[in-house]
Short mmCIF file of C-alpha atoms and ligand atoms in Angstrom, two decimals:
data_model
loop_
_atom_site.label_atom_id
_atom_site.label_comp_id
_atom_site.label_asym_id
_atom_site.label_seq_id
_atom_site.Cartn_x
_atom_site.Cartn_y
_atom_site.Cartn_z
CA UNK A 1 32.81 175.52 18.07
CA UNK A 2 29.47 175.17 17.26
CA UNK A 3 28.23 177.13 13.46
CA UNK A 4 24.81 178.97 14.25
CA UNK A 5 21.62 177.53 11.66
CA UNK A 6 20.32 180.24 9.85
CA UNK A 7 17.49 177.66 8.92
CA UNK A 8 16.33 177.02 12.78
CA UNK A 9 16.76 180.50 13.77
CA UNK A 10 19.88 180.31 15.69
CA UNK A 11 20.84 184.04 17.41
CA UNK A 12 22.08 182.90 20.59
CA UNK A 13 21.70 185.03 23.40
CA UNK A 14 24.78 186.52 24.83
CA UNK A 15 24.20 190.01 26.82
CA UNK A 16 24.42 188.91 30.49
CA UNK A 17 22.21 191.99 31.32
CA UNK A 18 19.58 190.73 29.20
CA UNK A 19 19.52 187.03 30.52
CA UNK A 20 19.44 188.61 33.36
CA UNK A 21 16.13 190.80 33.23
CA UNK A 22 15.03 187.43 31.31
CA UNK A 23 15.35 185.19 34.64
CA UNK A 24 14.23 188.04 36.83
CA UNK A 25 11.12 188.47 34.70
CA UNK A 26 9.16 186.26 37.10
CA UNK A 27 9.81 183.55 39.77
CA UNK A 28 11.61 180.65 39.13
CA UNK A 29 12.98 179.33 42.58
CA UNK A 30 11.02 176.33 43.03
CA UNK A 31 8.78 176.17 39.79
CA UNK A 32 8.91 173.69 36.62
CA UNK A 33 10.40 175.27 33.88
CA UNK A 34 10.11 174.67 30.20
CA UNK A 35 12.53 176.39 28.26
CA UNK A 36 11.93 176.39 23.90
CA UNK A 37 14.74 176.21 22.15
CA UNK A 38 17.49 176.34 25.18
CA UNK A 39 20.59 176.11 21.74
CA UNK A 40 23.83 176.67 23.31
CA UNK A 41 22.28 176.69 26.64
CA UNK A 42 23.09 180.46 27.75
CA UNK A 43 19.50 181.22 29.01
CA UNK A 44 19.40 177.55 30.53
CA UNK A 45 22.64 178.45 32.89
CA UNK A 46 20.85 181.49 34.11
CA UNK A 47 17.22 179.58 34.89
CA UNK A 48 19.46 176.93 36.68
CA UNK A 49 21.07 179.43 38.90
CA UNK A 50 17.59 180.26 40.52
CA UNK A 51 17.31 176.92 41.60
CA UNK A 52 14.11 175.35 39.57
CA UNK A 53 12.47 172.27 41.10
CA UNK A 54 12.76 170.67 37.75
CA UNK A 55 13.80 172.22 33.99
CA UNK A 56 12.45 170.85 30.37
CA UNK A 57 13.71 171.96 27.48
CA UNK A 58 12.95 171.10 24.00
CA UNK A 59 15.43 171.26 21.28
CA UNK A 60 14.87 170.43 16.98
CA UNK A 61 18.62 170.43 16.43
CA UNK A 62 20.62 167.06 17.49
CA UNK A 63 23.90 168.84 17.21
CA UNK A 64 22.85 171.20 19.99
CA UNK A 65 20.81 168.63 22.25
CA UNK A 66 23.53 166.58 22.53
CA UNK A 67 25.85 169.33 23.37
CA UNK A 68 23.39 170.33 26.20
CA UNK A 69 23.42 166.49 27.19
CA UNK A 70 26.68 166.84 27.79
CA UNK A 71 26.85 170.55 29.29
CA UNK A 72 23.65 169.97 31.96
CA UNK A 73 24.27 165.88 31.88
CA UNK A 74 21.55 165.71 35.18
CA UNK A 75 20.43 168.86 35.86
CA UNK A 76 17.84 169.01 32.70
CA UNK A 77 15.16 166.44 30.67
CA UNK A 78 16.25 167.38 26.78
CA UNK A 79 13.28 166.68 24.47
CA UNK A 80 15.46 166.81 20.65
CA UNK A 81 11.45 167.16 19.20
CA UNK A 82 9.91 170.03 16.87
CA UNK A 83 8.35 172.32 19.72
CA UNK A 84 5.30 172.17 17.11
CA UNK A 85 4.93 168.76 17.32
CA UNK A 86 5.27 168.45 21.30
CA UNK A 87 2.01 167.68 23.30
CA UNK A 88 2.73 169.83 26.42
CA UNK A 89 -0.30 168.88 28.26
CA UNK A 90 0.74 165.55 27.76
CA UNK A 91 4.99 166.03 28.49
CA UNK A 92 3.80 167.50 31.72
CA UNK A 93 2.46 166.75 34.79
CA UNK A 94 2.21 170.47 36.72
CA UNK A 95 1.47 173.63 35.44
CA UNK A 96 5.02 175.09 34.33
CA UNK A 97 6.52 178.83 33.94
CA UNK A 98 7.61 178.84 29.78
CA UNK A 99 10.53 180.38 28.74
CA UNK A 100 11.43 181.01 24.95
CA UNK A 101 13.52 182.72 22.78
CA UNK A 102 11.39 181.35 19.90
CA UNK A 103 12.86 181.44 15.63
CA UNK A 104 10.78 184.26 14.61
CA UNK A 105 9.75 182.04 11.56
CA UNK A 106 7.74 179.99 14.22
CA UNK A 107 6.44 182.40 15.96
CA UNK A 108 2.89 182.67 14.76
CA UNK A 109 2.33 178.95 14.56
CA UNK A 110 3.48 178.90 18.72
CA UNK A 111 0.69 181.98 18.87
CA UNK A 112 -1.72 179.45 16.93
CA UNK A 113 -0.67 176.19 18.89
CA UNK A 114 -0.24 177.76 22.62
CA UNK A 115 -2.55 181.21 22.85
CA UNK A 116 -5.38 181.12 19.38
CA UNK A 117 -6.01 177.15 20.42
CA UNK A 118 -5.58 177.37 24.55
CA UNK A 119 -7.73 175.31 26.48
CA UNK A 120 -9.73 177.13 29.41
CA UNK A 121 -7.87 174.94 31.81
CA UNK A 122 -4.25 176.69 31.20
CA UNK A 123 -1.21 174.49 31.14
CA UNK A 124 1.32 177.36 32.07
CA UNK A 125 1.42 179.80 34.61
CA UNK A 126 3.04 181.98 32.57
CA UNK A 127 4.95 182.59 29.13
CA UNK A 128 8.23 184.55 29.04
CA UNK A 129 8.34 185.04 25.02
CA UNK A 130 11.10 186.88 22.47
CA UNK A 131 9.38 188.22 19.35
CA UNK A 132 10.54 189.88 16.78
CA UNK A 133 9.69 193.79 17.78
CA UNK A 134 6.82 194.58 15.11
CA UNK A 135 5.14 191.64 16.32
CA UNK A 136 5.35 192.43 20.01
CA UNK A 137 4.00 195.87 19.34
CA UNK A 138 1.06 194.19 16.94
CA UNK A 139 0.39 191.69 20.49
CA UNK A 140 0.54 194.52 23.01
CA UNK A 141 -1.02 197.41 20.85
CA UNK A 142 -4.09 199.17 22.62
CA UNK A 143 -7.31 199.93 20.50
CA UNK A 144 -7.55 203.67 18.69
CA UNK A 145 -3.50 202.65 17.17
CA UNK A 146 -2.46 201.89 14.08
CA UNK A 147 -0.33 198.75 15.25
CA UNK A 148 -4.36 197.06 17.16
CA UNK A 149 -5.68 194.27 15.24
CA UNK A 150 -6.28 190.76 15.34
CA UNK A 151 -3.26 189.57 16.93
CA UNK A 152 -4.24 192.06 20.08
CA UNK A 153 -7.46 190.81 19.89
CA UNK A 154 -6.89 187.14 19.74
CA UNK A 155 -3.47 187.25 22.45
CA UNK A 156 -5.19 189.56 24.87
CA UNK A 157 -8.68 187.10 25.00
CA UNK A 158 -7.66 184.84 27.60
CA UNK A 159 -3.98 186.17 28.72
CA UNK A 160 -2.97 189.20 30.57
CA UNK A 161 0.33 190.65 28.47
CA UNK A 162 3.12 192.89 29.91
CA UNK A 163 6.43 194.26 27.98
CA UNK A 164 9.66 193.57 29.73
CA UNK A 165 11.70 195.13 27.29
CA UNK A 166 13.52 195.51 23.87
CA UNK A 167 16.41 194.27 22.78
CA UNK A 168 18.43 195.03 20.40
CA UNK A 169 20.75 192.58 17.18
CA UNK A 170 23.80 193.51 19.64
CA UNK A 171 22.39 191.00 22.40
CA UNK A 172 22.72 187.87 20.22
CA UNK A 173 25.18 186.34 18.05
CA UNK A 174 25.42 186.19 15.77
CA UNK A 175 23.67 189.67 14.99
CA UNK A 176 19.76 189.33 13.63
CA UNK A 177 18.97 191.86 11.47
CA UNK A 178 15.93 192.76 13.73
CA UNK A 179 14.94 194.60 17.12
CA UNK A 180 13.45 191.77 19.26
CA UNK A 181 10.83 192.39 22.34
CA UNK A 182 10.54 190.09 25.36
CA UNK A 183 7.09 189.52 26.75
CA UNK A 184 5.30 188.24 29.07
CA UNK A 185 1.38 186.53 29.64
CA UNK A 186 -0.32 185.67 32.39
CA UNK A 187 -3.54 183.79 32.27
CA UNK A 188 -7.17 185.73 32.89
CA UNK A 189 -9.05 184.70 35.95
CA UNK A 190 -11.91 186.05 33.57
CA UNK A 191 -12.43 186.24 30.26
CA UNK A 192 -15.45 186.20 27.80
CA UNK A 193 -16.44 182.76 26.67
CA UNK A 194 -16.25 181.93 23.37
CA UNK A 195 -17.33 178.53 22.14
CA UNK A 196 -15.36 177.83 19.14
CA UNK A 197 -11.70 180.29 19.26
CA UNK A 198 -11.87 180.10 14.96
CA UNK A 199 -15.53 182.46 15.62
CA UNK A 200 -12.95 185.03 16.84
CA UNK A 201 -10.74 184.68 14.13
CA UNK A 202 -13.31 184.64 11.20
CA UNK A 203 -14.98 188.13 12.65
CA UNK A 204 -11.72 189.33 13.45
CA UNK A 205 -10.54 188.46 9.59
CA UNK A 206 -13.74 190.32 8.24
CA UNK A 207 -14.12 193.31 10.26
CA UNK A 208 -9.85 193.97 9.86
CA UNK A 209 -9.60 193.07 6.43
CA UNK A 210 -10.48 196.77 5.24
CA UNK A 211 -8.77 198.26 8.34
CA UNK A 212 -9.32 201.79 6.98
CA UNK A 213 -12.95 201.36 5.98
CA UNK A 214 -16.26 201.83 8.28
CA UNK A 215 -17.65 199.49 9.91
CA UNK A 216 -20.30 199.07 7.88
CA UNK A 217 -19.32 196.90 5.27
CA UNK A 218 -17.74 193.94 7.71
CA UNK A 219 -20.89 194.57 10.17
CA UNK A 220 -23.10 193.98 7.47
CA UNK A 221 -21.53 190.84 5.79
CA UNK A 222 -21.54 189.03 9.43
CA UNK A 223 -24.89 190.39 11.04
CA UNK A 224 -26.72 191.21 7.50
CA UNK A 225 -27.06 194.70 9.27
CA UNK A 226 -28.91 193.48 13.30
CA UNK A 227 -29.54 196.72 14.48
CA UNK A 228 -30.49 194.96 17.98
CA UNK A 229 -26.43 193.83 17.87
CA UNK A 230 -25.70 197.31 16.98
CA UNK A 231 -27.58 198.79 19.99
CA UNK A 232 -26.29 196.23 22.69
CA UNK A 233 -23.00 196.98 21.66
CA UNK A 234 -23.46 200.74 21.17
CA UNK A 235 -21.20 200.30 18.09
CA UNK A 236 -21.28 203.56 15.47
CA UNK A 237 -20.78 202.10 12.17
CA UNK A 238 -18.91 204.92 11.04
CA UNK A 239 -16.22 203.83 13.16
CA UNK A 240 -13.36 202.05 11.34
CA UNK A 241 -12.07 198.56 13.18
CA UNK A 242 -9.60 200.00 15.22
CA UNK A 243 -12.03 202.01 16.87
CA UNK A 244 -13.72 199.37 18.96
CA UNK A 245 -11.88 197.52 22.44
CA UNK A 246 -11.00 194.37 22.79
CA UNK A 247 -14.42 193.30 25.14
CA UNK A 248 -16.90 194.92 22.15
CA UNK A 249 -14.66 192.09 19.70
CA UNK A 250 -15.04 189.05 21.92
CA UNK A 251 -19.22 190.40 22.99
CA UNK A 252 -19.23 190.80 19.23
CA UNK A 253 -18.30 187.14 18.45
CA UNK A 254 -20.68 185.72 20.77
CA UNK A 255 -23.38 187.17 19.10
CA UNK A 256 -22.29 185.78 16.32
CA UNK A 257 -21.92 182.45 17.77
CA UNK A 258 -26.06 183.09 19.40
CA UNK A 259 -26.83 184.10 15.46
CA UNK A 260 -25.74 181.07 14.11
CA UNK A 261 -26.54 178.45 17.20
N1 LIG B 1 17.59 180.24 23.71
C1 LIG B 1 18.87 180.30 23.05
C2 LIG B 1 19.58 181.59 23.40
O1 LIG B 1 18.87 182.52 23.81
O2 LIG B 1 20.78 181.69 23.25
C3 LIG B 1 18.76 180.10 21.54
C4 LIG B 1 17.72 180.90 20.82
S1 LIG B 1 17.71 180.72 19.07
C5 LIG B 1 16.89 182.23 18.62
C6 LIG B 1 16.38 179.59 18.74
C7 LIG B 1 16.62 178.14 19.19
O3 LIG B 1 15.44 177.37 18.88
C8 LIG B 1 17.76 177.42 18.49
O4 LIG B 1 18.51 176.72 19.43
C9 LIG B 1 17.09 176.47 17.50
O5 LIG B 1 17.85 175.32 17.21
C10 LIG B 1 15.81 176.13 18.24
N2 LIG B 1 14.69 175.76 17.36
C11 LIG B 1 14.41 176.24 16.13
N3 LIG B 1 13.25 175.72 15.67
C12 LIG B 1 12.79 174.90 16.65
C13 LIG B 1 11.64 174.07 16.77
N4 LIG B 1 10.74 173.99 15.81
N5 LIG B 1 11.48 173.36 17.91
C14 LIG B 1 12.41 173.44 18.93
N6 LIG B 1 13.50 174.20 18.85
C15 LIG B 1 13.69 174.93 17.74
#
């Protein structure tokens, strides 16, 4: 009987309905798979049964990789690493379909390491990810909402994001004490170029760190008041930062990229 780590995070997933709509969230017959965090290897069984040409899975705790070693024995490679310390463009040779049912204490470091820091030349086709349910919302929230901010605006740059669904502490045991969402990204075809991802991040930081004040303030500080920026962008600096989309945030870090090149 294996004892569930509060310390890595360990809810294992155990509503058949939900691995499930998990496996059927996008096509597996046939693709690599990477699966974060596989633990007792519920979500694993279900991937296997859609026939995968091939199935990675990475794993911190040794108790539970060697369980799976001895559950899968041939059908999967184990990798017993930190996911944070895992070189996926180097582990793998194809573009792969992720799967993860991530510790929520990771979470924003895989946002950082996989989506803040991606490469134009994507290593995934696509990301089926758990988060806890306040994040998910903060990732998928549109602009004009309370919930839009810099995680929208840094996850939706580059990926296209769709809710699957919510899920509640009943799914797992044992029971978190938290309402998880499952999403999923697809890379853009298109998307504005950026050079340096941190430009995104410092403008987002200064124009959302007084959410509930104009724009004036944040435009200011960053643009020392450019009314030619102001007029490209049609931006009304009496506006507060949840007011403006996604495209006016990534236009607006380019021109502060141009500013400062
Ligand atoms: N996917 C399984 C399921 O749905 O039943 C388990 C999910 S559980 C929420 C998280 C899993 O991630 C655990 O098996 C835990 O040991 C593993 N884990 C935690 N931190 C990790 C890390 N940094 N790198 C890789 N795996 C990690």
């Amino acid at each position: 009987m294996i004892k569930a780590k509060k310390s890595l995070g360990q809810n294992f997933l155990v509503d058949k309905n939900i691995l499930e709509k998990i496996v059927n969230s996008t096509e597996i017959f046939n693709k690599t798979i990477l699966e974060i965090g596989p633990g007792t290897g519920n979500l694993t069984s279900y991937i296997l049964k859609k026939n995968p040409k091939k199935i990675f899975v990475i794993e911190k705790d040794n108790e539970l990789s060697s369980n799976l070693e001895n559950k899968f024995y041939n059908q999967i490679t184990i990798i017993n690493e930190d996911v944070l310390k895992v070189d996926e463009t180097k582990l793998l040779k194809e573009k792969v379909t992720v799967f993860g049912n991530l510790p929520y204490n990771i979470s924003t470091e895989i946002l950082s390491k996989w989506i803040i820091n991606l490469k134009d030349n994507f290593w995934f086709e696509c990301l089926v990810l758990m988060f806890q349910k306040e994040v998910a919302d903060r990732i998928i929230a549109e602009f004009n909402t309370s919930n839009y901010g810099r995680l929208s605006i840094i996850c939706n740059w580059k990926l296209n994001i769709k809710k699957i669904c919510d899920i509640g502490p009943e799914a797992f045991s044992p029971k978190p004490k938290i309402h998880s969402s499952l999403l999923l990204f697809h890379p853009k075809q298109n998307f504005i170029k950026i050079n340096d991802p941190n430009n995104l991040e410092k403008v987002t930081r200064v124009f959302f760190n007084q959410r509930r004040k104009m724009l004036k303030k944040p435009f200011n500080q960053l643009f020392n008041g450019d009314q030619k920026v102001l007029d490209k962008l049609k931006i009304d600096l009496n506006l507060r930062p949840q007011n403006l989309n996604l495209d006016t945030y990534y236009k607006l870090t380019c021109e502060y990229e141009n500013l400062r090149s």
